[in-house]
Short mmCIF file of C-alpha atoms in Angstrom, two decimals:
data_model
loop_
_atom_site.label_atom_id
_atom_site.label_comp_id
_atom_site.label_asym_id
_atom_site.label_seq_id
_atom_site.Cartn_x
_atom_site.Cartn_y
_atom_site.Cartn_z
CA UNK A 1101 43.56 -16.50 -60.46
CA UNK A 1102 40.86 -14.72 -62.83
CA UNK A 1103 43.50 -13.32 -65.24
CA UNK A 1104 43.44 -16.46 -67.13
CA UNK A 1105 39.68 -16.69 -67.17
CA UNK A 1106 39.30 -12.77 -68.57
CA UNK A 1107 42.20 -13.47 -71.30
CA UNK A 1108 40.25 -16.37 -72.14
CA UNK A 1109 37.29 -14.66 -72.10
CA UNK A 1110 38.55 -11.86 -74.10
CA UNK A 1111 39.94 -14.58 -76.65
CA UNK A 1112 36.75 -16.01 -77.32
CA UNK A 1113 35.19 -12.66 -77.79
CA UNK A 1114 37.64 -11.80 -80.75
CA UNK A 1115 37.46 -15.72 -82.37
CA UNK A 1116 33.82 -14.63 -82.81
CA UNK A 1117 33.82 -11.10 -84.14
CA UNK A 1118 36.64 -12.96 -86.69
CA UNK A 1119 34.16 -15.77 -87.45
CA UNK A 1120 31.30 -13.35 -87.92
CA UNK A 1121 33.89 -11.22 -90.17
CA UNK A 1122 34.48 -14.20 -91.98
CA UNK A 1123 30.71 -15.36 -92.69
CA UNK A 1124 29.31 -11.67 -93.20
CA UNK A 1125 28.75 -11.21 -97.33
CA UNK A 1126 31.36 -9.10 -99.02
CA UNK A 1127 33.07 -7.78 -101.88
CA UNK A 1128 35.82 -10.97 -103.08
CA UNK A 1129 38.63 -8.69 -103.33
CA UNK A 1130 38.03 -8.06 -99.62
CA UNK A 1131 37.29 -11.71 -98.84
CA UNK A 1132 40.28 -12.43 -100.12
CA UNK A 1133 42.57 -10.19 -97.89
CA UNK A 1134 40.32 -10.47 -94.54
CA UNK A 1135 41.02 -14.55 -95.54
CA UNK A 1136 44.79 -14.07 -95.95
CA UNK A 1137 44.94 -12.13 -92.64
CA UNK A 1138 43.37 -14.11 -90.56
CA UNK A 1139 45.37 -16.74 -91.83
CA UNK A 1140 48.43 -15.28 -90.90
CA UNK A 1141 47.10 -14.63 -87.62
CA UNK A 1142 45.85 -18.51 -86.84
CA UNK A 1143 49.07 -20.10 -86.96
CA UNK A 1144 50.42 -18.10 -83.42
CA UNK A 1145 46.86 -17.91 -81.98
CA UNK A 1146 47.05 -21.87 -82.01
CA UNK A 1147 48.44 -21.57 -78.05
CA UNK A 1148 44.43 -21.05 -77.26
CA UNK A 1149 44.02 -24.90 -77.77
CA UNK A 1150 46.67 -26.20 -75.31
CA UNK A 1151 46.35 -22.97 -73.24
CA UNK A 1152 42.23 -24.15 -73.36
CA UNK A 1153 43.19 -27.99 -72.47
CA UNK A 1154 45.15 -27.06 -69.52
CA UNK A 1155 42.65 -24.84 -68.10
CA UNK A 1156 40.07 -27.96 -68.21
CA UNK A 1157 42.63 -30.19 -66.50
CA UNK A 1158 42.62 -27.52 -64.10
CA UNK A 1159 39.28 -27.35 -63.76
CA UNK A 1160 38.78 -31.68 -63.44
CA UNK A 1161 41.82 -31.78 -61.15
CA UNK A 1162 40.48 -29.00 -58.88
CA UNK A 1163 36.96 -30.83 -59.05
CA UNK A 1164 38.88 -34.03 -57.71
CA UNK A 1165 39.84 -32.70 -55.15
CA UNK A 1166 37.29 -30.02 -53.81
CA UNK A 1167 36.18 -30.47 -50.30
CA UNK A 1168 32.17 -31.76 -50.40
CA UNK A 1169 30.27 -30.14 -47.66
CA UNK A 1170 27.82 -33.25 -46.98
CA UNK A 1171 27.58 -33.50 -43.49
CA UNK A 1172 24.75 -32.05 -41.67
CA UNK A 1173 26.75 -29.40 -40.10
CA UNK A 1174 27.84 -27.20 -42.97
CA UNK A 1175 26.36 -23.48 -42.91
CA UNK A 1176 24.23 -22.12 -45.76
CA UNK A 1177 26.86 -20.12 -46.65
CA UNK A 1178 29.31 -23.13 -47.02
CA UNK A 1179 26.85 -24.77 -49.17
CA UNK A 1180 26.28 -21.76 -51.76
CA UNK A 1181 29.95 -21.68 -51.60
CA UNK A 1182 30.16 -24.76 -52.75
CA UNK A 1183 27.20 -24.19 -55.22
CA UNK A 1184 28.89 -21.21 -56.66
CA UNK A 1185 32.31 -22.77 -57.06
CA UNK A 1186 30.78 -25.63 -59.04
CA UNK A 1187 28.81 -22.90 -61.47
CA UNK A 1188 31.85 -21.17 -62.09
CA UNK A 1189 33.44 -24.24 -63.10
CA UNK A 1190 30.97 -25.47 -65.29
CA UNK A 1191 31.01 -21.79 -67.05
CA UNK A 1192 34.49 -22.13 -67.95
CA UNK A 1193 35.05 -25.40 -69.47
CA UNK A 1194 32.04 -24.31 -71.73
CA UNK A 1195 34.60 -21.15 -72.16
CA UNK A 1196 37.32 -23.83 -73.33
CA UNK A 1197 35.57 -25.52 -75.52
CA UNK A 1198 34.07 -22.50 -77.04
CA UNK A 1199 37.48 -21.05 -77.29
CA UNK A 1200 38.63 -24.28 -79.34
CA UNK A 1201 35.55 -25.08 -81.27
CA UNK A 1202 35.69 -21.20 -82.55
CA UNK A 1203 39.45 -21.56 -83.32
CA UNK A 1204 38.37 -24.71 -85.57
CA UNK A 1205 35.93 -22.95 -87.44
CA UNK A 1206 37.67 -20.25 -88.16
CA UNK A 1207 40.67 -22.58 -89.06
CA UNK A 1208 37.86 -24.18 -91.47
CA UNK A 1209 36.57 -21.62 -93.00
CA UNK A 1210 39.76 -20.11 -93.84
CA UNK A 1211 40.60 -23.22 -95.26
CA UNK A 1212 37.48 -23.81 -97.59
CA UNK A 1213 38.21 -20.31 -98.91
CA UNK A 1214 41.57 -20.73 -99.78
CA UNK A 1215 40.53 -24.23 -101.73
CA UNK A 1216 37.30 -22.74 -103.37
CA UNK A 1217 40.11 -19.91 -104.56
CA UNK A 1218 42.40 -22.36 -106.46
CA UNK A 1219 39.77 -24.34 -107.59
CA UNK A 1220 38.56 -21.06 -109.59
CA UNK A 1221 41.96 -20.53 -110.70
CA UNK A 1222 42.06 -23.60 -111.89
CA UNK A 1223 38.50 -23.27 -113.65
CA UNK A 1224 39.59 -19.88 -115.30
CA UNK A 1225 42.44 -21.92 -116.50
CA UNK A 1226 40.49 -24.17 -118.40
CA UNK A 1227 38.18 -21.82 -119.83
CA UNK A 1228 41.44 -19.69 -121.23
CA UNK A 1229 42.80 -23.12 -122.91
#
């Protein structure tokens, strides 16, 4: 039941150190092939947005139906129970949508590169006519 959550997890963790990658100053002949790269490698890590999605369906359809300990007779230890399942769910839909908010940026980022590259290729055109 966790597997999901720790490959998620461990998803998120490399979207980041790519976005950092991909913000940090550096040399544009290396910009240029870190850019390429990672842009090669967006198109098959797209499954983290449905993969993401379902995993918050999970989590709403779960919270449907979850058993409410209201009554007066529920144990302390039902109650935290209770408490902790809610926590956990909480922490991992802000997982999802870290997981596809990161994916978007990077997708962005990627994307402004690759236009502000052509766009100098097009202004070292002009200069050369």
């Amino acid at each position: 039941m966790a597997l999901q959550w720790l490959i998620l997890t461990y998803v998120v963790a490399a979207e980041a150190a790519l976005a950092l990658i991909l913000t940090l100053p550096s040399p544009k002949l290396l910009k240029n092939r870190l850019v390429s790269l990672i842009s090669l490698i967006l198109q098959p890590a797209l499954f983290v947005v449905p993969f993401a999605g379902f995993q918050i369906l999970d989590i709403y359809w779960k919270n449907e139906h979850r058993l409410i300990c209201t009554s007066e007779i529920c144990t302390a230890a039902e109650r935290d129970r209770y408490e902790k399942s809610v926590f956990k769910a909480q922490r991992n839909v802000i997982l999802c949508a870290t997981a596809c908010l990161l994916y978007w940026c990077i997708q962005r980022i990627c994307k402004y590169h690759k236009e502000i590259q052509s766009l100098e290729e097009v202004e070292k055109r002009y200069k050369n006519q």
